[in-house]
Amino acid sequence: MKTKEIVSGFLLLAATMSASAQHGLDYFLVQARQNSPLIVMNRNQKAIDAEEMQRLKAAYTHSRLELAGDLLFVPIVSTDNGKTSFKMDAQSANSYYGYDLGQSSSHLTMGLNWVQPLTGTRGLRDAQELLRVNQSIADNNIQLTGHDLSRQVTEQYLLCQLDMANERSAREIDSLLVKQMDIVTRLANHGLTSPTDVQLLRIEQQANESLRQQAYQSYLTHRTELNTICGISDSASLAPVKITERLAPSAQSAFLEQYRLDSLQAQSNYRTYLNQYRPQLSLYASGGTQTGPYKDIYKRWGASAGLHFSWTLSDGKQLKNRQRQMEIQQNTIQAERQYAETTRQTRLSQLVQMLRSQDEQIANGQQQLDSYRNLLADYQKEIMAGRRSIVDYVNVFRNYRLQTRTLNELEINREILANTYNYWNW
């Protein structure tokens, strides 16, 4: 075998394997969660909060050491002893123009300052608790985003399934038309029917092909939207899927978790705010030089240490205002929670009724489709016997084709309703 033939064989095998590749709904759900910017953002926010916990530990409980300095020049124009002179770093003078040296004079301060908080444990605990609540909110946002993505991806996947079903039905109907055209052509050749009947079926075949192309174009649109939601570029065929509703109601809706966490966040924010009204005590020490005359810097090195205490006794009723804000916020969260749960239950009840109605329509639509199939078979026999016009057959055929597409839509819409029901029953 020649090398060119071997390469062509491998390329043909690769193309066949690519064409036969098939992805199911679970594949797209995983891809959507992995590539979601919102999920990535919330995961990164959790990492940021973890780093913030370590920073707060250092701020509330660890000592701080800093190098600080202050160099000040207070120049004057001296007129002592009848002589006028300019002094850059004046320390004393009797007659001069410039700042009052009793209030401000040149000096140098330089050294290390060390501060150790002594009462930061309580504040650290409250601040870290707030961050833990924020991390729980980020986790809940990840779950909510994943749940929303599941609904969107499943719905787009089902729309693709509808387009595939319509295209498949168009191909099956085309096979039926080809078979009927063959029968009518043979009848026309024997003078048992008019050649225009063959032309009528050919026109109907062209109309059916147009519907197939429309279904394919719709599939491309929905497939692009599916890939966009998932953040991928995928062209594999889609595996069949069946969505059924989970009728067992959840004991506690996962949608309500966000309101519980919002309430905890409001409480944690308030406790963190209270920290500034607690007694604050810290130990500080400094060492370096402090001098006015720059020429004796080498003599003016020293150190100092002490305690710093502060306690807010009155703030103009700001704390009471802050407490009322927290209480109002809690009332708002509770009202939102009750409204969300009432709305959710209302939607579930409505969806159950719509699902039952959809089942009835599907059953009725299936009966109509079976009736059309039987009628087409009877018409075909009558046409072969010369007792039925091809126009009557085409009219019934058009209704059959319309009913086929209607039933496809009813079945997919039923699964979309089931997907919506599962979304709210969570």
Short mmCIF file of C-alpha atoms in Angstrom, two decimals:
data_model
loop_
_atom_site.label_atom_id
_atom_site.label_comp_id
_atom_site.label_asym_id
_atom_site.label_seq_id
_atom_site.Cartn_x
_atom_site.Cartn_y
_atom_site.Cartn_z
CA MET A 1 0.00 0.00 0.00
CA LYS A 2 1.34 3.42 -0.87
CA THR A 3 2.11 6.02 1.78
CA LYS A 4 -0.51 8.38 0.36
CA GLU A 5 -3.19 5.72 0.67
CA ILE A 6 -2.18 4.99 4.26
CA VAL A 7 -2.40 8.67 5.20
CA SER A 8 -5.77 8.98 3.48
CA GLY A 9 -7.00 5.96 5.41
CA PHE A 10 -5.95 7.46 8.74
CA LEU A 11 -7.58 10.79 7.87
CA LEU A 12 -10.80 9.03 6.92
CA LEU A 13 -10.73 7.04 10.17
CA ALA A 14 -10.15 10.24 12.21
CA ALA A 15 -13.00 12.01 10.44
CA THR A 16 -15.31 9.06 11.09
CA MET A 17 -14.39 8.97 14.79
CA SER A 18 -14.92 12.75 15.04
CA ALA A 19 -18.30 12.49 13.37
CA SER A 20 -19.34 9.67 15.69
CA ALA A 21 -18.29 11.59 18.84
CA GLN A 22 -21.27 12.24 21.04
CA HIS A 23 -21.73 14.33 24.16
CA GLY A 24 -24.55 14.10 26.66
CA LEU A 25 -26.17 16.74 28.83
CA ASP A 26 -23.86 16.01 31.78
CA TYR A 27 -20.83 16.95 29.69
CA PHE A 28 -22.22 20.41 28.97
CA LEU A 29 -23.27 20.92 32.61
CA VAL A 30 -19.72 20.20 33.77
CA GLN A 31 -18.22 22.52 31.16
CA ALA A 32 -20.61 25.35 32.06
CA ARG A 33 -19.67 25.16 35.76
CA GLN A 34 -15.96 24.95 35.04
CA ASN A 35 -15.94 27.94 32.69
CA SER A 36 -18.46 30.20 34.46
CA PRO A 37 -16.88 33.62 35.22
CA LEU A 38 -19.28 34.08 38.18
CA ILE A 39 -18.20 30.80 39.77
CA VAL A 40 -14.53 31.66 39.21
CA MET A 41 -15.11 35.11 40.74
CA ASN A 42 -16.73 33.65 43.86
CA ARG A 43 -13.97 31.08 44.26
CA ASN A 44 -11.38 33.83 44.01
CA GLN A 45 -13.36 35.90 46.52
CA LYS A 46 -13.12 33.03 49.00
CA ALA A 47 -9.35 32.98 48.53
CA ILE A 48 -9.23 36.75 49.04
CA ASP A 49 -11.25 36.43 52.26
CA ALA A 50 -8.84 33.73 53.49
CA GLU A 51 -5.93 36.12 52.97
CA GLU A 52 -7.90 38.88 54.67
CA MET A 53 -8.29 36.68 57.75
CA GLN A 54 -4.53 36.46 58.08
CA ARG A 55 -4.16 40.20 57.57
CA LEU A 56 -6.73 40.94 60.30
CA LYS A 57 -4.93 38.60 62.68
CA ALA A 58 -1.79 40.67 62.21
CA ALA A 59 -3.69 43.97 62.52
CA TYR A 60 -5.57 43.07 65.72
CA THR A 61 -3.05 40.99 67.67
CA HIS A 62 0.45 41.37 66.24
CA SER A 63 2.85 44.19 67.06
CA ARG A 64 3.75 46.82 64.50
CA LEU A 65 7.22 48.28 64.09
CA GLU A 66 7.85 51.34 61.98
CA LEU A 67 10.67 53.73 61.24
CA ALA A 68 9.56 57.36 61.46
CA GLY A 69 11.25 60.72 61.30
CA ASP A 70 10.46 64.43 61.30
CA LEU A 71 12.91 67.14 60.18
CA LEU A 72 11.70 70.72 60.58
CA PHE A 73 13.41 73.98 59.62
CA VAL A 74 12.05 77.32 60.93
CA PRO A 75 14.15 80.07 59.26
CA ILE A 76 14.15 83.66 60.60
CA VAL A 77 15.72 87.04 59.86
CA SER A 78 17.56 88.13 63.05
CA THR A 79 18.23 91.80 63.96
CA ASP A 80 20.05 91.18 67.28
CA ASN A 81 22.79 93.70 68.15
CA GLY A 82 21.84 95.87 65.21
CA LYS A 83 22.97 93.20 62.74
CA THR A 84 20.63 91.72 60.21
CA SER A 85 21.28 88.06 59.40
CA PHE A 86 19.41 85.03 58.03
CA LYS A 87 19.30 81.92 60.18
CA MET A 88 18.12 78.64 58.62
CA ASP A 89 17.66 76.62 61.81
CA ALA A 90 17.28 79.29 64.48
CA GLN A 91 16.89 78.10 68.05
CA SER A 92 16.85 81.46 69.81
CA ALA A 93 16.82 85.18 69.06
CA ASN A 94 15.62 88.34 70.79
CA SER A 95 14.77 90.53 67.83
CA TYR A 96 13.79 88.81 64.59
CA TYR A 97 11.28 88.42 61.84
CA GLY A 98 9.61 84.99 61.45
CA TYR A 99 7.60 82.46 63.43
CA ASP A 100 7.49 82.86 67.19
CA LEU A 101 10.36 80.60 68.32
CA GLY A 102 8.47 79.91 71.53
CA GLN A 103 5.79 78.21 69.43
CA SER A 104 7.83 76.59 66.68
CA SER A 105 11.51 75.99 66.18
CA SER A 106 13.69 73.75 64.10
CA HIS A 107 13.99 70.19 65.35
CA LEU A 108 14.80 66.64 64.38
CA THR A 109 12.89 63.53 65.48
CA MET A 110 13.92 60.09 64.23
CA GLY A 111 13.61 56.55 65.54
CA LEU A 112 11.73 53.26 65.74
CA ASN A 113 8.14 53.10 67.00
CA TRP A 114 6.68 49.81 68.30
CA VAL A 115 2.99 49.26 69.08
CA GLN A 116 1.44 46.09 70.54
CA PRO A 117 -2.40 45.87 70.75
CA LEU A 118 -3.52 44.28 74.03
CA THR A 119 -7.31 44.12 73.56
CA GLY A 120 -7.66 43.07 69.92
CA THR A 121 -8.74 39.45 70.45
CA ARG A 122 -12.48 40.23 70.63
CA GLY A 123 -12.36 42.48 67.58
CA LEU A 124 -10.39 39.86 65.66
CA ARG A 125 -12.95 37.17 66.49
CA ASP A 126 -15.85 39.33 65.26
CA ALA A 127 -14.01 40.38 62.07
CA GLN A 128 -13.08 36.79 61.23
CA GLU A 129 -16.65 35.66 61.87
CA LEU A 130 -17.82 38.23 59.32
CA LEU A 131 -15.32 36.88 56.80
CA ARG A 132 -16.49 33.32 57.43
CA VAL A 133 -20.05 34.43 56.71
CA ASN A 134 -18.82 36.11 53.52
CA GLN A 135 -17.15 32.86 52.49
CA SER A 136 -20.39 30.97 53.12
CA ILE A 137 -22.18 33.52 50.94
CA ALA A 138 -19.60 32.91 48.20
CA ASP A 139 -20.18 29.14 48.50
CA ASN A 140 -23.92 29.69 48.27
CA ASN A 141 -23.47 31.97 45.25
CA ILE A 142 -21.49 29.20 43.57
CA GLN A 143 -24.36 26.77 44.19
CA LEU A 144 -26.96 29.27 42.96
CA THR A 145 -24.93 30.05 39.84
CA GLY A 146 -24.46 26.35 39.14
CA HIS A 147 -28.19 25.78 39.58
CA ASP A 148 -29.03 28.64 37.22
CA LEU A 149 -26.54 27.31 34.67
CA SER A 150 -28.09 23.86 34.92
CA ARG A 151 -31.46 25.29 33.97
CA GLN A 152 -30.10 27.37 31.09
CA VAL A 153 -27.90 24.62 29.67
CA THR A 154 -30.66 22.01 29.92
CA GLU A 155 -33.15 24.31 28.20
CA GLN A 156 -30.78 25.06 25.32
CA TYR A 157 -29.95 21.36 25.05
CA LEU A 158 -33.67 20.54 24.79
CA LEU A 159 -34.17 23.20 22.11
CA CYS A 160 -31.37 21.53 20.16
CA GLN A 161 -33.19 18.22 20.65
CA LEU A 162 -36.37 19.80 19.24
CA ASP A 163 -34.52 21.02 16.15
CA MET A 164 -32.97 17.57 15.70
CA ALA A 165 -36.40 15.93 16.06
CA ASN A 166 -37.91 18.29 13.46
CA GLU A 167 -35.05 17.62 11.06
CA ARG A 168 -35.36 13.88 11.64
CA SER A 169 -39.12 14.04 11.01
CA ALA A 170 -38.50 15.97 7.80
CA ARG A 171 -36.16 13.21 6.59
CA GLU A 172 -38.70 10.52 7.46
CA ILE A 173 -41.43 12.43 5.67
CA ASP A 174 -39.14 12.84 2.66
CA SER A 175 -38.76 9.05 2.54
CA LEU A 176 -42.54 8.76 2.60
CA LEU A 177 -42.81 11.26 -0.25
CA VAL A 178 -40.20 9.45 -2.33
CA LYS A 179 -42.10 6.21 -1.90
CA GLN A 180 -45.38 7.85 -2.85
CA MET A 181 -43.78 9.57 -5.85
CA ASP A 182 -42.54 6.21 -7.08
CA ILE A 183 -46.07 4.77 -6.87
CA VAL A 184 -47.68 7.77 -8.59
CA THR A 185 -44.99 7.79 -11.30
CA ARG A 186 -45.70 4.16 -12.15
CA LEU A 187 -49.42 4.90 -12.21
CA ALA A 188 -48.86 7.90 -14.51
CA ASN A 189 -46.75 5.76 -16.83
CA HIS A 190 -49.72 3.41 -17.20
CA GLY A 191 -52.15 6.29 -17.72
CA LEU A 192 -53.91 5.65 -14.43
CA THR A 193 -53.19 9.15 -13.09
CA SER A 194 -52.12 12.56 -14.36
CA PRO A 195 -48.42 13.49 -14.68
CA THR A 196 -49.26 16.69 -12.80
CA ASP A 197 -49.79 14.56 -9.69
CA VAL A 198 -46.10 13.69 -9.78
CA GLN A 199 -45.27 17.40 -10.09
CA LEU A 200 -47.52 18.17 -7.11
CA LEU A 201 -45.67 15.64 -4.96
CA ARG A 202 -42.34 17.07 -6.12
CA ILE A 203 -43.42 20.55 -5.04
CA GLU A 204 -44.44 19.12 -1.69
CA GLN A 205 -41.03 17.48 -1.42
CA GLN A 206 -39.34 20.84 -2.01
CA ALA A 207 -41.50 22.44 0.70
CA ASN A 208 -40.54 19.64 3.06
CA GLU A 209 -36.85 20.19 2.28
CA SER A 210 -37.27 23.87 3.10
CA LEU A 211 -38.69 22.92 6.51
CA ARG A 212 -35.74 20.58 7.08
CA GLN A 213 -33.28 23.37 6.30
CA GLN A 214 -35.13 25.69 8.67
CA ALA A 215 -34.87 23.07 11.41
CA TYR A 216 -31.14 22.72 10.76
CA GLN A 217 -30.62 26.50 10.82
CA SER A 218 -32.52 26.68 14.11
CA TYR A 219 -30.30 23.90 15.45
CA LEU A 220 -27.15 25.85 14.57
CA THR A 221 -28.51 28.90 16.42
CA HIS A 222 -29.43 26.96 19.55
CA ARG A 223 -26.19 24.97 19.45
CA THR A 224 -24.16 28.17 19.29
CA GLU A 225 -26.06 29.50 22.31
CA LEU A 226 -25.43 26.24 24.15
CA ASN A 227 -21.69 26.43 23.44
CA THR A 228 -21.63 30.08 24.47
CA ILE A 229 -23.24 29.39 27.84
CA CYS A 230 -20.75 26.57 28.45
CA GLY A 231 -17.77 28.60 27.26
CA ILE A 232 -16.68 25.97 24.73
CA SER A 233 -16.50 25.37 20.99
CA ASP A 234 -17.98 21.92 20.45
CA SER A 235 -19.43 20.25 17.37
CA ALA A 236 -20.03 16.68 18.58
CA SER A 237 -23.49 15.23 18.15
CA LEU A 238 -25.89 15.37 21.08
CA ALA A 239 -27.05 12.27 22.91
CA PRO A 240 -30.78 11.86 23.58
CA VAL A 241 -31.97 12.97 27.00
CA LYS A 242 -35.17 12.60 29.00
CA ILE A 243 -36.08 15.15 31.66
CA THR A 244 -38.61 14.15 34.30
CA GLU A 245 -39.85 16.26 37.19
CA ARG A 246 -38.91 15.51 40.79
CA LEU A 247 -42.33 15.62 42.41
CA ALA A 248 -41.05 15.08 45.96
CA PRO A 249 -40.89 18.61 47.45
CA SER A 250 -37.67 19.63 49.17
CA ALA A 251 -37.89 19.85 52.96
CA GLN A 252 -36.09 23.17 52.97
CA SER A 253 -35.62 25.14 49.78
CA ALA A 254 -31.98 25.83 48.96
CA PHE A 255 -33.10 29.23 47.63
CA LEU A 256 -33.78 30.34 51.23
CA GLU A 257 -30.18 29.81 52.32
CA GLN A 258 -29.15 33.15 50.80
CA TYR A 259 -31.57 35.01 53.09
CA ARG A 260 -30.28 33.21 56.19
CA LEU A 261 -26.73 34.15 55.23
CA ASP A 262 -27.72 37.76 54.51
CA SER A 263 -29.21 37.93 58.01
CA LEU A 264 -26.01 36.53 59.54
CA GLN A 265 -23.96 39.02 57.53
CA ALA A 266 -26.02 41.94 58.86
CA GLN A 267 -25.54 40.72 62.44
CA SER A 268 -21.81 40.19 61.93
CA ASN A 269 -21.41 43.66 60.44
CA TYR A 270 -23.11 45.12 63.50
CA ARG A 271 -20.92 43.19 65.94
CA THR A 272 -17.83 44.33 64.05
CA TYR A 273 -19.04 47.92 64.27
CA LEU A 274 -19.46 47.53 68.08
CA ASN A 275 -15.74 46.90 68.43
CA GLN A 276 -14.94 50.62 68.23
CA TYR A 277 -17.05 51.21 71.36
CA ARG A 278 -15.11 48.75 73.50
CA PRO A 279 -12.12 49.78 75.65
CA GLN A 280 -8.92 49.76 73.61
CA LEU A 281 -5.52 49.28 75.24
CA SER A 282 -2.13 49.07 73.55
CA LEU A 283 1.51 49.10 74.60
CA TYR A 284 3.91 51.34 72.71
CA ALA A 285 7.63 52.09 72.80
CA SER A 286 9.92 54.26 70.73
CA GLY A 287 13.65 54.79 70.50
CA GLY A 288 15.75 57.24 68.57
CA THR A 289 16.71 60.89 68.74
CA GLN A 290 14.80 64.07 69.47
CA THR A 291 16.71 67.35 69.36
CA GLY A 292 16.47 71.01 68.47
CA PRO A 293 20.10 71.99 67.95
CA TYR A 294 21.34 69.72 65.20
CA LYS A 295 24.92 70.00 66.39
CA ASP A 296 24.33 67.88 69.52
CA ILE A 297 22.45 65.02 67.86
CA TYR A 298 24.94 62.48 69.24
CA LYS A 299 23.89 63.40 72.82
CA ARG A 300 20.13 63.18 72.29
CA TRP A 301 19.49 59.47 71.80
CA GLY A 302 16.96 57.80 74.08
CA ALA A 303 13.86 55.67 74.45
CA SER A 304 10.32 55.86 75.84
CA ALA A 305 7.48 53.43 76.55
CA GLY A 306 3.92 53.66 77.73
CA LEU A 307 0.32 52.50 77.51
CA HIS A 308 -2.40 53.98 75.33
CA PHE A 309 -6.04 53.63 76.45
CA SER A 310 -9.22 54.78 74.69
CA TRP A 311 -12.92 54.19 75.28
CA THR A 312 -15.76 55.90 73.42
CA LEU A 313 -18.29 57.11 75.98
CA SER A 314 -20.61 59.12 73.76
CA ASP A 315 -21.01 59.34 70.00
CA GLY A 316 -24.10 61.48 69.52
CA LYS A 317 -26.42 58.40 69.36
CA GLN A 318 -24.63 56.98 66.31
CA LEU A 319 -24.67 53.50 67.86
CA LYS A 320 -28.46 53.59 68.30
CA ASN A 321 -28.85 54.70 64.70
CA ARG A 322 -26.61 51.85 63.57
CA GLN A 323 -28.66 49.37 65.61
CA ARG A 324 -31.92 50.56 64.06
CA GLN A 325 -30.36 50.23 60.60
CA MET A 326 -29.49 46.62 61.38
CA GLU A 327 -33.02 45.88 62.63
CA ILE A 328 -34.60 47.45 59.51
CA GLN A 329 -32.24 45.43 57.33
CA GLN A 330 -33.27 42.24 59.14
CA ASN A 331 -36.95 43.06 58.59
CA THR A 332 -36.26 43.63 54.89
CA ILE A 333 -34.47 40.30 54.56
CA GLN A 334 -37.33 38.49 56.30
CA ALA A 335 -39.91 40.12 54.03
CA GLU A 336 -37.88 39.18 50.94
CA ARG A 337 -37.59 35.61 52.20
CA GLN A 338 -41.34 35.24 52.73
CA TYR A 339 -42.11 36.75 49.32
CA ALA A 340 -39.58 34.52 47.57
CA GLU A 341 -40.97 31.36 49.19
CA THR A 342 -44.58 32.31 48.41
CA THR A 343 -43.63 33.03 44.79
CA ARG A 344 -41.76 29.74 44.54
CA GLN A 345 -44.71 27.72 45.84
CA THR A 346 -47.07 29.53 43.45
CA ARG A 347 -44.81 28.72 40.49
CA LEU A 348 -44.59 25.07 41.51
CA SER A 349 -48.39 24.77 41.69
CA GLN A 350 -48.77 26.42 38.30
CA LEU A 351 -46.09 24.19 36.75
CA VAL A 352 -47.78 21.03 38.05
CA GLN A 353 -51.03 22.07 36.33
CA MET A 354 -49.16 22.93 33.12
CA LEU A 355 -47.41 19.54 33.15
CA ARG A 356 -50.72 17.68 33.50
CA SER A 357 -52.22 19.76 30.69
CA GLN A 358 -49.18 19.10 28.54
CA ASP A 359 -49.53 15.35 29.11
CA GLU A 360 -53.13 15.50 27.90
CA GLN A 361 -52.13 17.46 24.81
CA ILE A 362 -49.36 14.99 24.01
CA ALA A 363 -51.72 12.02 24.36
CA ASN A 364 -54.29 13.74 22.14
CA GLY A 365 -51.62 14.76 19.63
CA GLN A 366 -50.31 11.19 19.44
CA GLN A 367 -53.82 9.91 18.73
CA GLN A 368 -54.23 12.47 15.95
CA LEU A 369 -50.88 11.50 14.47
CA ASP A 370 -51.85 7.81 14.49
CA SER A 371 -55.13 8.70 12.80
CA TYR A 372 -53.28 10.63 10.09
CA ARG A 373 -50.93 7.68 9.52
CA ASN A 374 -53.87 5.31 9.09
CA LEU A 375 -55.62 7.80 6.81
CA LEU A 376 -52.51 8.19 4.64
CA ALA A 377 -52.24 4.41 4.34
CA ASP A 378 -55.91 4.17 3.30
CA TYR A 379 -55.52 7.03 0.81
CA GLN A 380 -52.49 5.33 -0.69
CA LYS A 381 -54.53 2.17 -1.33
CA GLU A 382 -57.38 4.19 -2.85
CA ILE A 383 -54.97 6.11 -5.09
CA MET A 384 -53.54 2.83 -6.37
CA ALA A 385 -57.10 1.66 -7.03
CA GLY A 386 -57.89 4.91 -8.83
CA ARG A 387 -60.59 5.97 -6.36
CA ARG A 388 -58.80 8.90 -4.72
CA SER A 389 -57.22 12.12 -6.02
CA ILE A 390 -53.61 12.87 -5.18
CA VAL A 391 -54.78 16.35 -4.07
CA ASP A 392 -56.72 14.76 -1.21
CA TYR A 393 -53.62 12.79 -0.28
CA VAL A 394 -51.46 15.95 -0.25
CA ASN A 395 -53.94 17.80 1.97
CA VAL A 396 -53.92 14.99 4.50
CA PHE A 397 -50.14 14.74 4.17
CA ARG A 398 -49.71 18.43 5.01
CA ASN A 399 -51.82 18.02 8.14
CA TYR A 400 -49.79 14.95 9.05
CA ARG A 401 -46.55 16.88 8.69
CA LEU A 402 -47.88 19.79 10.76
CA GLN A 403 -49.08 17.39 13.46
CA THR A 404 -45.65 15.74 13.53
CA ARG A 405 -43.94 19.06 14.23
CA THR A 406 -46.61 19.99 16.76
CA LEU A 407 -46.09 16.74 18.65
CA ASN A 408 -42.32 17.28 18.65
CA GLU A 409 -42.85 20.71 20.19
CA LEU A 410 -45.31 19.38 22.76
CA GLU A 411 -42.91 16.67 23.89
CA ILE A 412 -39.89 19.00 24.16
CA ASN A 413 -41.94 21.74 25.82
CA ARG A 414 -43.07 19.17 28.35
CA GLU A 415 -39.43 18.43 29.21
CA ILE A 416 -38.68 22.15 29.40
CA LEU A 417 -41.55 22.51 31.87
CA ALA A 418 -40.14 19.58 33.87
CA ASN A 419 -36.74 21.26 33.87
CA THR A 420 -38.31 24.51 35.11
CA TYR A 421 -40.20 22.61 37.81
CA ASN A 422 -36.98 20.94 38.99
CA TYR A 423 -35.32 24.36 39.06
CA TRP A 424 -37.87 25.76 41.50
CA ASN A 425 -38.29 22.53 43.47
CA TRP A 426 -34.75 22.82 44.88
#
